Coordinates of C-alpha atoms in Angstrom, one line a residue:
K13 CA 0.0 0.0 0.0
K14 CA 1.2 3.5 -0.8
V15 CA 0.4 5.9 1.9
K16 CA 1.8 9.4 2.4
I17 CA 2.4 10.4 6.0
Y18 CA 2.8 13.9 7.3
I19 CA 3.4 15.1 10.9
E20 CA 3.1 18.6 12.0
Y21 CA 3.7 20.2 15.3
I22 CA 2.2 23.3 16.9
N23 CA 4.7 25.2 19.0
N24 CA 3.0 26.6 22.1
K25 CA 4.6 30.0 21.3
Y26 CA 1.9 30.3 18.6
D27 CA -1.2 29.2 20.5
L28 CA -4.4 29.6 18.5
A29 CA -7.2 31.6 20.0
F30 CA -10.3 29.8 20.9
P31 CA -13.6 31.5 21.9
M32 CA -13.9 31.2 25.7
R33 CA -16.6 32.3 28.1
I34 CA -16.4 32.3 31.9
D35 CA -18.5 29.1 32.1
G36 CA -16.3 27.1 29.7
F37 CA -15.1 26.3 26.3
H38 CA -17.3 27.0 23.3
P39 CA -16.2 25.8 19.8
P40 CA -15.8 28.2 16.9
A41 CA -18.9 29.3 15.1
E42 CA -18.1 27.2 12.0
H43 CA -18.0 24.0 14.0
P44 CA -19.8 21.8 13.4
P45 CA -19.2 22.0 9.6
P46 CA -21.8 22.2 6.8
G47 CA -23.7 18.9 6.7
I48 CA -24.1 18.7 10.5
G49 CA -27.5 19.6 11.9
V50 CA -28.8 20.0 15.4
V51 CA -31.8 17.8 16.4
R52 CA -33.8 17.2 19.5
R53 CA -32.3 17.9 23.0
G54 CA -29.3 19.6 21.4
E55 CA -27.8 16.3 20.1
T56 CA -25.6 17.0 17.1
V57 CA -25.8 14.4 14.2
P58 CA -24.8 14.5 10.6
R59 CA -27.3 15.2 7.8
H60 CA -26.9 13.4 4.6
D61 CA -25.3 15.8 2.1
A62 CA -23.8 14.4 -1.1
A63 CA -21.7 17.6 -1.4
T64 CA -19.9 17.2 1.9
T65 CA -16.2 17.1 1.3
W66 CA -14.9 16.9 4.9
G67 CA -16.2 16.2 8.3
P68 CA -15.4 15.2 11.9
Y69 CA -15.1 11.4 11.7
E70 CA -17.1 10.7 14.9
F71 CA -20.2 12.5 13.5
L72 CA -20.1 11.0 10.0
R73 CA -22.2 8.0 8.9
P74 CA -20.5 5.2 6.9
A75 CA -21.8 6.4 3.5
Q76 CA -20.5 9.9 4.3
I77 CA -17.0 8.7 5.2
E78 CA -16.9 6.6 2.0
A79 CA -18.0 9.6 -0.1
I80 CA -15.5 11.9 1.5
R81 CA -12.7 9.3 1.1
A82 CA -13.6 8.9 -2.6
R83 CA -13.1 12.6 -3.1
A84 CA -10.2 13.2 -0.8
P85 CA -8.6 10.1 0.8
I86 CA -7.1 12.2 3.6
A87 CA -7.3 11.5 7.4
Y88 CA -6.3 14.2 9.8
L89 CA -5.2 13.0 13.3
P90 CA -5.0 15.7 15.9
W91 CA -2.8 14.8 18.9
G92 CA -2.7 16.6 22.3
A93 CA -2.0 16.3 25.9
L94 CA -4.3 16.7 29.0
E95 CA -2.3 19.0 31.2
W96 CA -2.4 22.2 33.2
H97 CA -2.3 25.3 31.0
G98 CA -3.1 27.8 33.6
L99 CA -6.4 28.8 35.3
H100 CA -7.6 30.6 32.1
N101 CA -7.2 27.6 29.7
P102 CA -8.8 24.2 29.3
V103 CA -6.5 21.2 30.2
G104 CA -7.2 19.9 26.7
L105 CA -5.8 23.0 25.0
D106 CA -3.1 21.1 23.0
G107 CA -5.7 18.8 21.4
L108 CA -8.1 21.7 20.8
K109 CA -5.4 23.6 18.9
A110 CA -4.5 20.6 16.8
R111 CA -8.2 19.9 16.1
G112 CA -8.8 23.5 15.1
L113 CA -5.9 23.3 12.6
C114 CA -7.1 19.9 11.3
D115 CA -10.6 21.3 10.8
A116 CA -9.2 24.3 8.9
L117 CA -7.0 22.1 6.7
A118 CA -9.8 19.7 5.9
R119 CA -12.1 22.5 4.9
E120 CA -9.6 23.4 2.3
T121 CA -8.5 20.0 1.1
G122 CA -11.3 17.7 2.0
G123 CA -10.9 14.5 4.1
V124 CA -11.9 13.4 7.6
V125 CA -10.8 14.8 11.0
L126 CA -10.5 12.2 13.7
P127 CA -11.2 13.2 17.4
P128 CA -8.1 14.4 19.2
V129 CA -5.9 11.7 20.8
Y130 CA -5.1 12.8 24.4
V131 CA -2.2 10.6 25.2
A132 CA 1.1 12.4 25.7
T133 CA 4.4 12.1 27.3
E134 CA 6.6 14.8 29.0
T135 CA 3.6 16.7 30.3
I136 CA 3.7 19.1 33.2
K137 CA 2.5 16.3 35.6
P138 CA 5.9 15.6 37.2
F139 CA 6.1 19.2 38.5
K140 CA 4.5 19.9 41.8
G141 CA 1.5 22.3 41.9
F142 CA 0.2 21.5 38.4
P143 CA -2.8 19.2 38.9
H144 CA -5.2 17.8 36.2
S145 CA -2.4 16.5 34.0
L146 CA -2.0 13.0 32.6
E147 CA 1.3 11.4 31.7
H148 CA 2.0 8.4 29.5
P149 CA 5.3 6.6 28.7
P150 CA 6.8 7.3 25.3
G151 CA 6.3 3.7 24.3
T152 CA 2.5 4.1 24.8
V153 CA 2.5 7.2 22.6
R154 CA 4.6 5.5 19.9
S155 CA 2.5 2.3 19.9
L156 CA -0.8 4.1 19.9
C157 CA 0.3 6.4 17.1
R158 CA 1.5 3.4 15.0
E159 CA -1.8 1.6 15.6
F160 CA -3.8 4.6 14.4
L161 CA -1.7 4.9 11.3
D162 CA -2.0 1.2 10.5
Q163 CA -5.7 1.2 10.9
L164 CA -6.2 4.4 8.9
A165 CA -4.2 2.8 6.1
E166 CA -6.4 -0.3 6.3
E167 CA -9.4 2.0 5.9
R168 CA -7.9 3.1 2.6
F169 CA -6.8 6.6 3.5
Q170 CA -3.9 7.5 1.2
V171 CA -2.7 10.6 3.1
I172 CA -2.5 10.7 6.9
V173 CA -1.7 14.0 8.6
V174 CA -0.7 13.8 12.3
V175 CA -0.9 17.3 13.9
A176 CA 0.7 17.5 17.3
G177 CA -0.5 20.2 19.6
H178 CA 1.8 19.1 22.4
F179 CA 5.5 20.0 21.6
A180 CA 7.6 18.3 24.3
S181 CA 10.7 16.8 22.9
S182 CA 10.2 13.2 24.0
H183 CA 6.5 13.3 22.8
V184 CA 7.6 14.6 19.4
R185 CA 10.3 12.0 19.2
A186 CA 7.7 9.2 20.0
L187 CA 5.4 10.4 17.3
R188 CA 8.3 10.8 14.8
E189 CA 9.5 7.2 15.5
A190 CA 6.0 5.9 14.9
T191 CA 5.5 7.9 11.7
D192 CA 9.0 6.9 10.5
S193 CA 8.3 3.3 11.2
F194 CA 5.0 3.4 9.4
A195 CA 6.5 5.3 6.4
A196 CA 9.2 2.6 6.1
A197 CA 6.5 -0.1 6.0
H198 CA 4.3 1.8 3.5
P199 CA 6.6 3.6 1.0
A200 CA 4.9 6.3 -1.0

């Protein structure tokens, strides 16, 4: 199988702005994307729209995924950490940034955007006074990333873009090792 793999990192120096209110996080106005409708009790579900060129994987029906993949066989995989980012930010900020970038890219290119993966290494957890952070070994990150890549290739996506919102060196190294291993096994 020929699969192109890309990995991008978001350096925290360039945090994206997300609309926030005192009572919590509110997604950008354009999310959910066209083709997603709101039904009873505020539940969000996809509407069938033959013109849909991209969408959040978890909201799409099988026929929509197949139609999108036929037009643009691209899967975006946002990756973040759950860690302290101050009193003013959500603990999932890294994944939210990555998801925002993936959504913007998919709107331009087509494809599907998977939910953020919140499994990271080298978080702020080891430092005292920073609660609400989860830490995973580099091997877990590497293994999980490779598993996602293998399964997305099995689903016949030809381009897989991993966007990392958490930029710690050992985390980036674990993702890079997984993507390099995958690329070696699936030369483009």
